Amino acid sequence: MSRPPSHSDESPLTDLYEHPGHLLRRAQQISVSIFHDEIGGVVTPVQYAILRMLSNHPGIDQVTLAGLVAIDTSTGATVCARLEEKGLLLREVIPHNRRQRALRTTAAGEALLEELTPGLQRLRKRLLAPLEEAEQRQFMALLDKLVQLNNPQSRAPLARLQDERCDED
């Protein structure tokens, strides 16, 4: 019969590599590095996320977009302005709410997303390559669970569209 760990059984966390946050930060660094290897300097990971989300949900406003990508609204506005300057998205005033803008990818933005697909597939394969196939599925499931269940702790929590089904019930 196993006993619950007592306080004295806990690691003193003197080894930096026992800290999940540090390992997650390192994994993010590695992911971004591989992203740039595969994609080049065309877009950043956040710019890609915004373009992908807009391609899937054309016409959403900037605040909704920021929630769906889980970034703060000021960062979202800055990134959207940059993408608009590059000719990859359009911001149009919403007639019934002149303070908000509906966002859409341009034809150039859609073409870029299509062009990036092979590099993104290579990114995923390279990032997960050290794991066996079953471990990859398990890792992705656990990472998704970690992110979803800790979402309320985020300074920029992920939001869902009201018409999307949420499996967290």
Backbone as a printed PyTorch tensor [residue, N CA C, xyz], in Angstrom:
tensor([[[  0.8520,  -1.1810,   0.0000],
         [  0.0000,   0.0000,   0.0000],
         [  0.8890,   1.2330,   0.0000]],

        [[  0.6620,   2.1370,  -0.9510],
         [  1.5080,   3.3290,  -1.0010],
         [  0.9260,   4.4090,  -0.1090]],

        [[  1.8140,   5.2070,   0.3990],
         [  1.3850,   6.3000,   1.2690],
         [  1.5420,   7.6150,   0.5220]],

        [[  0.7390,   8.6110,   0.8570],
         [  0.9020,   9.9030,   0.1910],
         [  2.2590,  10.4980,   0.5690]],

        [[  2.8920,  11.2280,  -0.3450],
         [  4.1900,  11.7930,  -0.0080],
         [  4.0550,  12.8150,   1.1070]],

        [[  4.9660,  12.7410,   2.0380],
         [  4.9820,  13.7460,   3.1040],
         [  5.8330,  14.9120,   2.6230]],

        [[  5.7690,  15.9900,   3.3600],
         [  6.5430,  17.1780,   2.9960],
         [  8.0320,  16.8340,   2.9070]],

        [[  8.4990,  15.9400,   3.7830],
         [  9.9210,  15.5990,   3.7800],
         [ 10.3130,  14.7770,   2.5540]],

        [[  9.3210,  14.1310,   1.8580],
         [  9.6070,  13.3590,   0.6500],
         [  9.7380,  14.2450,  -0.5900]],

        [[  9.3240,  15.4970,  -0.4970],
         [  9.3520,  16.3810,  -1.6500],
         [ 10.7830,  16.7940,  -1.9580]],

        [[ 11.0400,  16.9600,  -3.2240],
         [ 12.3500,  17.4170,  -3.6580],
         [ 12.5650,  18.8510,  -3.1830]],

        [[ 13.7810,  19.1850,  -2.8090],
         [ 14.0610,  20.5700,  -2.4270],
         [ 14.1600,  21.4880,  -3.6570]],

        [[ 14.0420,  20.9010,  -4.8540],
         [ 14.0980,  21.6430,  -6.1210],
         [ 15.3860,  22.4580,  -6.2500]],

        [[ 16.4780,  21.8620,  -5.8080],
         [ 17.7680,  22.5390,  -5.9600],
         [ 18.3320,  22.3560,  -7.3600]],

        [[ 17.8510,  21.3450,  -8.0820],
         [ 18.2680,  21.1250,  -9.4600],
         [ 17.2760,  21.8620, -10.3590]],

        [[ 17.7730,  22.8140, -11.1230],
         [ 16.9200,  23.6270, -11.9870],
         [ 16.0700,  22.7720, -12.9130]],

        [[ 16.5980,  21.6140, -13.3230],
         [ 15.8980,  20.7610, -14.2720],
         [ 14.8020,  19.9140, -13.6250]],

        [[ 14.5190,  20.1370, -12.3500],
         [ 13.3620,  19.5350, -11.6910],
         [ 12.1600,  20.4840, -11.7360]],

        [[ 12.3850,  21.7130, -12.1810],
         [ 11.3170,  22.7180, -12.2250],
         [ 10.5430,  22.6050, -13.5330]],

        [[  9.2620,  22.2560, -13.4850],
         [  8.4930,  22.1270, -14.7240],
         [  8.4890,  23.4180, -15.5380]],

        [[  8.3990,  24.5510, -14.8840],
         [  8.3800,  25.8260, -15.6100],
         [  9.6530,  26.0430, -16.4090]],

        [[ 10.7790,  25.6800, -15.8290],
         [ 12.0480,  25.8320, -16.5530],
         [ 12.0780,  24.9190, -17.7770]],

        [[ 11.6430,  23.6880, -17.5960],
         [ 11.6340,  22.7500, -18.7250],
         [ 10.6420,  23.1950, -19.8000]],

        [[  9.5150,  23.7410, -19.3940],
         [  8.5560,  24.2510, -20.3780],
         [  9.1480,  25.4460, -21.1310]],

        [[  9.8660,  26.3070, -20.4360],
         [ 10.5120,  27.4470, -21.0880],
         [ 11.5540,  26.9590, -22.0880]],

        [[ 12.3280,  25.9570, -21.7060],
         [ 13.3330,  25.3940, -22.6150],
         [ 12.6500,  24.7430, -23.8320]],

        [[ 11.5590,  24.0340, -23.5870],
         [ 10.8270,  23.4190, -24.7010],
         [ 10.3120,  24.5020, -25.6560]],

        [[  9.8500,  25.6160, -25.1190],
         [  9.3900,  26.7360, -25.9520],
         [ 10.5510,  27.3050, -26.7610]],

        [[ 11.7110,  27.4740, -26.1300],
         [ 12.8890,  27.9720, -26.8530],
         [ 13.2340,  27.0430, -28.0180]],

        [[ 13.2340,  25.7540, -27.7490],
         [ 13.5570,  24.7660, -28.7790],
         [ 12.5280,  24.8170, -29.8980]],

        [[ 11.2550,  24.8860, -29.5370],
         [ 10.1840,  24.9420, -30.5290],
         [ 10.3250,  26.1730, -31.4220]],

        [[ 10.5980,  27.3290, -30.8280],
         [ 10.7530,  28.5630, -31.6100],
         [ 11.9710,  28.4650, -32.5160]],

        [[ 13.0480,  27.8900, -32.0220],
         [ 14.2490,  27.7210, -32.8340],
         [ 13.9670,  26.8490, -34.0600]],

        [[ 13.2830,  25.7340, -33.8550],
         [ 12.9380,  24.8540, -34.9750],
         [ 11.9450,  25.5450, -35.9010]],

        [[ 11.0050,  26.3180, -35.3330],
         [ 10.0530,  27.0830, -36.1450],
         [ 10.8210,  27.9670, -37.1250]],

        [[ 11.8030,  28.7110, -36.6210],
         [ 12.5650,  29.6040, -37.4910],
         [ 13.4250,  28.8310, -38.4910]],

        [[ 13.9480,  27.6670, -38.0870],
         [ 14.6840,  26.8100, -39.0380],
         [ 13.7950,  26.4110, -40.2120]],

        [[ 12.5800,  26.0280, -39.9120],
         [ 11.6790,  25.4910, -40.9330],
         [ 10.9170,  26.5630, -41.7100]],

        [[ 10.6010,  27.6630, -41.0570],
         [  9.7570,  28.6910, -41.6660],
         [ 10.5840,  29.8680, -42.1760]],

        [[ 11.7420,  30.0880, -41.5630],
         [ 12.5400,  31.2510, -41.9260],
         [ 11.9770,  32.4810, -41.2320]],

        [[ 12.2820,  33.6440, -41.7430],
         [ 11.8570,  34.8850, -41.1030],
         [ 10.5830,  35.4690, -41.6600]],

        [[  9.7920,  34.6600, -42.3510],
         [  8.5750,  35.1670, -42.9960],
         [  7.5850,  35.6860, -41.9600]],

        [[  7.2960,  34.8760, -40.9550],
         [  6.4090,  35.2620, -39.8540],
         [  6.9600,  34.6780, -38.5600]],

        [[  6.5220,  35.2450, -37.4530],
         [  6.8560,  34.7180, -36.1320],
         [  5.8150,  33.6700, -35.7360]],

        [[  6.0840,  32.8920, -34.6890],
         [  5.0610,  31.9390, -34.2420],
         [  3.7350,  32.6120, -33.8740]],

        [[  3.7730,  33.7820, -33.2500],
         [  2.5260,  34.4780, -32.8790],
         [  1.8130,  34.9880, -34.1260]],

        [[  2.5750,  35.5050, -35.0920],
         [  1.9500,  35.9470, -36.3420],
         [  1.2920,  34.7760, -37.0600]],

        [[  1.9680,  33.6360, -37.0680],
         [  1.3740,  32.4460, -37.6770],
         [  0.0730,  32.0780, -36.9570]],

        [[  0.1020,  32.0760, -35.6240],
         [ -1.0930,  31.7060, -34.8500],
         [ -2.2580,  32.6310, -35.1900]],

        [[ -1.9820,  33.9050, -35.3190],
         [ -3.0430,  34.8600, -35.6570],
         [ -3.5840,  34.5930, -37.0570]],

        [[ -2.6950,  34.4120, -38.0220],
         [ -3.1580,  34.1280, -39.3840],
         [ -3.9610,  32.8320, -39.4440]],

        [[ -3.4850,  31.7870, -38.7620],
         [ -4.1920,  30.5050, -38.7710],
         [ -5.5750,  30.6660, -38.1550]],

        [[ -5.6620,  31.3640, -37.0300],
         [ -6.9550,  31.5350, -36.3590],
         [ -7.9050,  32.3580, -37.2300]],

        [[ -7.3860,  33.3980, -37.8850],
         [ -8.2450,  34.2020, -38.7610],
         [ -8.6980,  33.4160, -39.9850]],

        [[ -7.8520,  32.5470, -40.4790],
         [ -8.2520,  31.7050, -41.6080],
         [ -9.4010,  30.7880, -41.2000]],

        [[ -9.3590,  30.3070, -39.9660],
         [-10.4180,  29.4230, -39.4600],
         [-11.6640,  30.1810, -39.0190]],

        [[-11.5070,  31.4620, -38.6600],
         [-12.6290,  32.2670, -38.1480],
         [-12.6050,  33.6670, -38.7700]],

        [[-12.8280,  33.7880, -40.0750],
         [-12.7780,  35.1010, -40.7160],
         [-13.8510,  36.0300, -40.1720]],

        [[-13.4720,  37.2860, -40.0120],
         [-14.4250,  38.3040, -39.5860],
         [-14.5130,  38.5360, -38.0920]],

        [[-13.7350,  37.7880, -37.2870],
         [-13.7870,  38.0290, -35.8470],
         [-13.0790,  39.3470, -35.5270]],

        [[-13.3740,  39.8990, -34.3610],
         [-12.7640,  41.1580, -33.9580],
         [-11.4430,  40.8990, -33.2280]],

        [[-10.6690,  41.9710, -33.0100],
         [ -9.3410,  41.8510, -32.4140],
         [ -9.3730,  41.3090, -30.9940]],

        [[-10.3460,  41.6840, -30.2050],
         [-10.4230,  41.2070, -28.8180],
         [-10.7040,  39.7070, -28.7980]],

        [[-11.6460,  39.2640, -29.6260],
         [-11.9520,  37.8310, -29.7270],
         [-10.7330,  37.0660, -30.2140]],

        [[-10.0670,  37.6110, -31.2220],
         [ -8.8650,  36.9700, -31.7560],
         [ -7.8010,  36.8040, -30.6710]],

        [[ -7.5490,  37.8430, -29.9000],
         [ -6.5440,  37.7680, -28.8310],
         [ -6.8960,  36.6520, -27.8490]],

        [[ -8.1620,  36.5130, -27.5150],
         [ -8.5840,  35.4490, -26.6080],
         [ -8.3870,  34.0670, -27.2050]],

        [[ -8.6720,  33.9300, -28.4920],
         [ -8.5380,  32.6250, -29.1490],
         [ -7.0790,  32.1930, -29.3090]],

        [[ -6.1770,  33.1720, -29.3980],
         [ -4.7530,  32.8750, -29.5430],
         [ -4.0670,  32.9030, -28.1790]],

        [[ -4.7730,  33.3840, -27.1590],
         [ -4.2630,  33.4910, -25.7840],
         [ -3.0770,  34.4490, -25.6950]],

        [[ -3.3020,  35.6640, -26.2260],
         [ -2.3390,  36.7490, -26.0570],
         [ -3.1010,  37.9630, -25.5540]],

        [[ -2.3860,  38.9290, -24.9600],
         [ -3.0830,  40.1170, -24.4780],
         [ -3.5030,  40.9720, -25.6730]],

        [[ -4.5160,  41.7880, -25.4620],
         [ -5.1110,  42.5370, -26.5630],
         [ -4.1510,  43.5620, -27.1650]],

        [[ -3.2800,  44.1650, -26.3590],
         [ -2.3490,  45.1470, -26.9240],
         [ -1.3250,  44.4680, -27.8210]],

        [[ -0.8480,  43.2870, -27.4370],
         [  0.0600,  42.5280, -28.3000],
         [ -0.6680,  42.1300, -29.5750]],

        [[ -1.9070,  41.6830, -29.4380],
         [ -2.6960,  41.2950, -30.6020],
         [ -2.8500,  42.4500, -31.5790]],

        [[ -3.1120,  43.6500, -31.0640],
         [ -3.2830,  44.8200, -31.9320],
         [ -1.9850,  45.1470, -32.6670]],

        [[ -0.8630,  45.0680, -31.9640],
         [  0.4350,  45.3540, -32.5800],
         [  0.7590,  44.3330, -33.6660]],

        [[  0.5330,  43.0660, -33.3760],
         [  0.8170,  42.0040, -34.3480],
         [ -0.0950,  42.1460, -35.5620]],

        [[ -1.3640,  42.4330, -35.3390],
         [ -2.2940,  42.6100, -36.4670],
         [ -1.8780,  43.7960, -37.3370]],

        [[ -1.4300,  44.8740, -36.7240],
         [ -0.9710,  46.0280, -37.5050],
         [  0.2180,  45.6410, -38.3760]],

        [[  1.1400,  44.8590, -37.8260],
         [  2.2990,  44.3950, -38.6030],
         [  1.8780,  43.5040, -39.7680]],

        [[  0.9360,  42.6090, -39.4930],
         [  0.4490,  41.7130, -40.5520],
         [ -0.3150,  42.4930, -41.6270]],

        [[ -1.0100,  43.5330, -41.2150],
         [ -1.7050,  44.3770, -42.1900],
         [ -0.6830,  45.1060, -43.0640]],

        [[  0.3900,  45.6100, -42.4570],
         [  1.4540,  46.2730, -43.2210],
         [  2.0820,  45.3210, -44.2410]],

        [[  2.1800,  44.0440, -43.8910],
         [  2.7370,  43.0380, -44.7970],
         [  1.7310,  42.6040, -45.8590]],

        [[  0.4930,  43.0900, -45.7720],
         [ -0.5280,  42.7200, -46.7400],
         [ -1.1180,  41.3430, -46.5110]],

        [[ -1.0060,  40.8320, -45.2560],
         [ -1.4750,  39.4730, -44.9660],
         [ -2.8450,  39.4430, -44.2970]],

        [[ -3.2980,  40.5770, -43.7730],
         [ -4.6450,  40.6350, -43.2140],
         [ -5.2460,  41.9940, -43.4320]],

        [[ -6.5750,  42.0350, -43.3710],
         [ -7.3530,  43.2710, -43.5160],
         [ -8.0960,  43.5300, -42.2210]],

        [[ -8.1380,  44.8080, -41.8340],
         [ -8.9560,  45.2220, -40.6870],
         [-10.0330,  46.1530, -41.2310]],

        [[-11.2930,  45.7730, -41.0140],
         [-12.4180,  46.5520, -41.5210],
         [-13.2970,  46.9810, -40.3560]],

        [[-13.7480,  48.2230, -40.3780],
         [-14.6360,  48.7210, -39.3290],
         [-15.9300,  47.9220, -39.3470]],

        [[-16.3990,  47.5230, -38.1610],
         [-17.6610,  46.7980, -38.0290],
         [-18.7750,  47.8470, -38.0060]],

        [[-19.7090,  47.8030, -38.9630],
         [-20.7270,  48.8480, -39.0640],
         [-21.5230,  49.0800, -37.7750]],

        [[-21.9290,  48.0260, -37.0800],
         [-22.7500,  48.1870, -35.8840],
         [-21.9290,  48.5220, -34.6280]],

        [[-20.6050,  48.4960, -34.7300],
         [-19.7440,  48.8610, -33.6040],
         [-18.4660,  49.4660, -34.1830]],

        [[-18.4910,  50.7550, -34.4060],
         [-17.4130,  51.4290, -35.1250],
         [-16.0840,  51.4260, -34.3620]],

        [[-16.0850,  51.0190, -33.0970],
         [-14.8280,  50.9610, -32.3400],
         [-14.0900,  49.6470, -32.5680]],

        [[-14.7740,  48.6530, -33.1060],
         [-14.1430,  47.3620, -33.3500],
         [-13.9050,  47.1570, -34.8330]],

        [[-12.9370,  46.2850, -35.1080],
         [-12.6230,  45.9640, -36.4920],
         [-12.7410,  44.4660, -36.7190]],

        [[-13.3560,  44.1100, -37.8370],
         [-13.4230,  42.7110, -38.2560],
         [-12.1280,  42.4040, -38.9910]],

        [[-11.5690,  41.2470, -38.7120],
         [-10.2840,  40.8700, -39.2900],
         [-10.4560,  39.7080, -40.2610]],

        [[ -9.7040,  39.7660, -41.3480],
         [ -9.7200,  38.6940, -42.3380],
         [ -8.3170,  38.5570, -42.9240]],

        [[ -7.9480,  37.3330, -43.2570],
         [ -6.6980,  37.1500, -43.9880],
         [ -6.9290,  37.5810, -45.4330]],

        [[ -5.8940,  38.0870, -46.0510],
         [ -5.9600,  38.4390, -47.4710],
         [ -5.6640,  37.1830, -48.2890]],

        [[ -5.7900,  37.3140, -49.5930],
         [ -5.4160,  36.1930, -50.4720],
         [ -3.9370,  35.8610, -50.2720]],

        [[ -3.1140,  36.8890, -50.0640],
         [ -1.6790,  36.6560, -49.8110],
         [ -1.4780,  35.9370, -48.4840]],

        [[ -2.2870,  36.2790, -47.4850],
         [ -2.2050,  35.5960, -46.1920],
         [ -2.5890,  34.1360, -46.2960]],

        [[ -3.6470,  33.8490, -47.0470],
         [ -4.0770,  32.4630, -47.2510],
         [ -3.0210,  31.6800, -48.0280]],

        [[ -2.4430,  32.3170, -49.0390],
         [ -1.3970,  31.6560, -49.8290],
         [ -0.1820,  31.3580, -48.9470]],

        [[  0.1580,  32.2930, -48.0760],
         [  1.2920,  32.0710, -47.1720],
         [  1.0150,  30.9020, -46.2370]],

        [[ -0.1740,  30.8350, -45.6830],
         [ -0.5180,  29.7050, -44.8050],
         [ -0.3560,  28.3800, -45.5370]],

        [[ -0.8100,  28.3430, -46.7780],
         [ -0.6740,  27.1240, -47.5870],
         [  0.8010,  26.7940, -47.8110]],

        [[  1.5730,  27.8090, -48.1110],
         [  3.0050,  27.6320, -48.3670],
         [  3.7590,  27.1450, -47.1290]],

        [[  3.3050,  27.5640, -45.9360],
         [  3.9930,  27.2080, -44.6900],
         [  3.6820,  25.7970, -44.2050]],

        [[  2.6180,  25.1830, -44.7220],
         [  2.1770,  23.8770, -44.2210],
         [  3.2870,  22.8190, -44.2000]],

        [[  4.0470,  22.6260, -45.2750],
         [  5.0990,  21.6020, -45.2090],
         [  6.1420,  21.8780, -44.1180]],

        [[  6.5270,  23.1350, -43.9510],
         [  7.4900,  23.4860, -42.9040],
         [  6.9390,  23.2370, -41.5210]],

        [[  5.6530,  23.5070, -41.3320],
         [  5.0250,  23.2650, -40.0340],
         [  4.9110,  21.7740, -39.7470]],

        [[  4.6750,  20.9980, -40.7830],
         [  4.6540,  19.5440, -40.5950],
         [  6.0430,  19.0330, -40.2100]],

        [[  7.0940,  19.5840, -40.8420],
         [  8.4600,  19.2030, -40.4700],
         [  8.7680,  19.6350, -39.0400]],

        [[  8.3020,  20.8230, -38.6540],
         [  8.4900,  21.3160, -37.2860],
         [  7.9190,  20.3300, -36.2760]],

        [[  6.6890,  19.9230, -36.5010],
         [  6.0480,  18.9810, -35.5770],
         [  6.8290,  17.6790, -35.4980]],

        [[  7.2200,  17.1500, -36.6500],
         [  7.9830,  15.8930, -36.6690],
         [  9.3160,  16.0460, -35.9450]],

        [[ 10.0280,  17.1280, -36.2070],
         [ 11.3310,  17.3360, -35.5600],
         [ 11.1860,  17.4960, -34.0560]],

        [[ 10.2000,  18.2440, -33.6460],
         [ 10.0200,  18.5020, -32.2230],
         [  9.6670,  17.2310, -31.4550]],

        [[  8.8430,  16.3990, -32.0470],
         [  8.3930,  15.1810, -31.3720],
         [  9.2520,  13.9520, -31.6820]],

        [[ 10.2120,  14.0820, -32.5890],
         [ 11.0310,  12.9470, -33.0330],
         [ 11.7070,  12.1650, -31.9070]],

        [[ 12.1540,  12.7960, -30.8210],
         [ 12.8010,  12.0020, -29.7640],
         [ 11.8620,  11.0210, -29.0620]],

        [[ 10.5620,  11.1890, -29.2580],
         [  9.5830,  10.3280, -28.6020],
         [  9.0670,   9.2720, -29.5690]],

        [[  8.7740,   8.0900, -29.0370],
         [  8.1330,   7.0620, -29.8460],
         [  6.7010,   7.4930, -30.1350]],

        [[  6.0670,   6.8780, -31.1300],
         [  4.7320,   7.2900, -31.5650],
         [  3.7210,   7.3310, -30.4170]],

        [[  3.6930,   6.2950, -29.5930],
         [  2.7610,   6.2640, -28.4550],
         [  3.1020,   7.3690, -27.4570]],

        [[  4.3840,   7.6180, -27.2660],
         [  4.8100,   8.6890, -26.3520],
         [  4.4080,  10.0590, -26.9020]],

        [[  4.4750,  10.2240, -28.2240],
         [  4.0610,  11.4840, -28.8370],
         [  2.5930,  11.7710, -28.5410]],

        [[  1.7470,  10.7510, -28.7280],
         [  0.3090,  10.9140, -28.4450],
         [  0.0960,  11.2250, -26.9670]],

        [[  0.8020,  10.4940, -26.1030],
         [  0.6680,  10.7100, -24.6630],
         [  1.1660,  12.1010, -24.2790]],

        [[  2.3060,  12.4980, -24.8170],
         [  2.8570,  13.8220, -24.5330],
         [  1.8780,  14.9140, -24.9360]],

        [[  1.3360,  14.8190, -26.1590],
         [  0.4000,  15.8370, -26.6330],
         [ -0.8600,  15.8660, -25.7760]],

        [[ -1.3530,  14.7100, -25.3730],
         [ -2.5440,  14.6560, -24.5170],
         [ -2.2540,  15.2830, -23.1560]],

        [[ -1.1080,  14.9540, -22.5780],
         [ -0.7560,  15.5130, -21.2660],
         [ -0.4670,  17.0100, -21.3540]],

        [[  0.2000,  17.4350, -22.4180],
         [  0.4760,  18.8650, -22.5900],
         [ -0.8230,  19.6390, -22.7460]],

        [[ -1.7470,  19.1010, -23.5410],
         [ -3.0540,  19.7370, -23.7090],
         [ -3.7860,  19.8100, -22.3690]],

        [[ -3.7500,  18.7370, -21.6030],
         [ -4.4060,  18.7200, -20.2950],
         [ -3.7800,  19.7530, -19.3620]],

        [[ -2.4650,  19.8140, -19.3380],
         [ -1.7590,  20.7740, -18.4870],
         [ -2.1550,  22.2050, -18.8420]],

        [[ -2.1900,  22.4920, -20.1370],
         [ -2.5380,  23.8330, -20.5960],
         [ -4.0030,  24.1500, -20.2920]],

        [[ -4.9030,  23.2250, -20.6040],
         [ -6.3320,  23.4710, -20.3920],
         [ -6.6740,  23.6670, -18.9180]],

        [[ -6.1500,  22.7880, -18.0650],
         [ -6.5100,  22.8640, -16.6530],
         [ -5.8360,  24.0340, -15.9290]],

        [[ -4.7300,  24.5190, -16.4700],
         [ -4.0620,  25.6830, -15.8850],
         [ -4.4390,  26.9850, -16.5800]],

        [[ -5.3110,  26.9320, -17.5760],
         [ -5.7070,  28.1180, -18.3220],
         [ -6.1400,  29.2880, -17.4240]],

        [[ -6.9160,  29.0510, -16.3630],
         [ -7.3210,  30.1960, -15.5290],
         [ -6.1530,  30.9120, -14.8500]],

        [[ -5.0020,  30.2680, -14.7600],
         [ -3.8340,  30.8780, -14.1180],
         [ -3.0940,  31.8400, -15.0490]],

        [[ -3.4390,  31.8220, -16.3350],
         [ -2.7230,  32.6060, -17.3350],
         [ -3.0630,  34.0790, -17.2470]],

        [[ -2.0900,  34.9160, -17.5670],
         [ -2.3460,  36.3580, -17.6620],
         [ -3.1080,  36.6880, -18.9350]],

        [[ -3.0600,  35.7870, -19.9080],
         [ -3.8280,  35.9370, -21.1490],
         [ -4.4910,  34.5920, -21.4210]],

        [[ -5.5690,  34.2870, -20.6810],
         [ -6.1900,  32.9670, -20.8280],
         [ -6.7780,  32.7490, -22.2210]],

        [[ -6.7440,  31.4860, -22.6220],
         [ -7.3640,  31.0830, -23.8720],
         [ -8.8700,  31.2220, -23.7240]],

        [[ -9.4950,  31.8280, -24.7190],
         [-10.9540,  31.9540, -24.7410],
         [-11.4780,  31.0810, -25.8640]],

        [[-12.7230,  30.7310, -25.7980],
         [-13.3540,  29.9380, -26.8520],
         [-14.4980,  30.7560, -27.4410]],

        [[-14.7770,  30.5200, -28.7070],
         [-15.9400,  31.1390, -29.3120],
         [-17.1830,  30.5700, -28.6550]],

        [[-18.2200,  31.3490, -28.5280],
         [-19.4250,  30.9040, -27.8400],
         [-20.0770,  29.7120, -28.5290]],

        [[-19.9270,  29.6060, -29.8460],
         [-20.5810,  28.4960, -30.5450],
         [-19.6970,  27.2520, -30.6040]],

        [[-18.4800,  27.3020, -30.0530],
         [-17.6270,  26.1050, -30.0320],
         [-17.9920,  25.2530, -28.8430]],

        [[-18.0350,  23.9470, -29.0630],
         [-18.3250,  23.0000, -27.9920],
         [-17.0920,  22.8710, -27.1160]],

        [[-17.3010,  22.8640, -25.8260],
         [-16.1910,  22.7300, -24.8880],
         [-16.2830,  21.3630, -24.2240]],

        [[-15.2020,  20.5960, -24.2990],
         [-15.1950,  19.2370, -23.7450],
         [-14.8200,  19.1970, -22.2670]],

        [[-14.7840,  20.3480, -21.6130],
         [-14.3360,  20.3810, -20.2300],
         [-15.4700,  20.1920, -19.2310]],

        [[-16.6850,  19.9090, -19.7080],
         [-17.8420,  19.7610, -18.8010],
         [-17.7080,  18.5540, -17.9320]]])
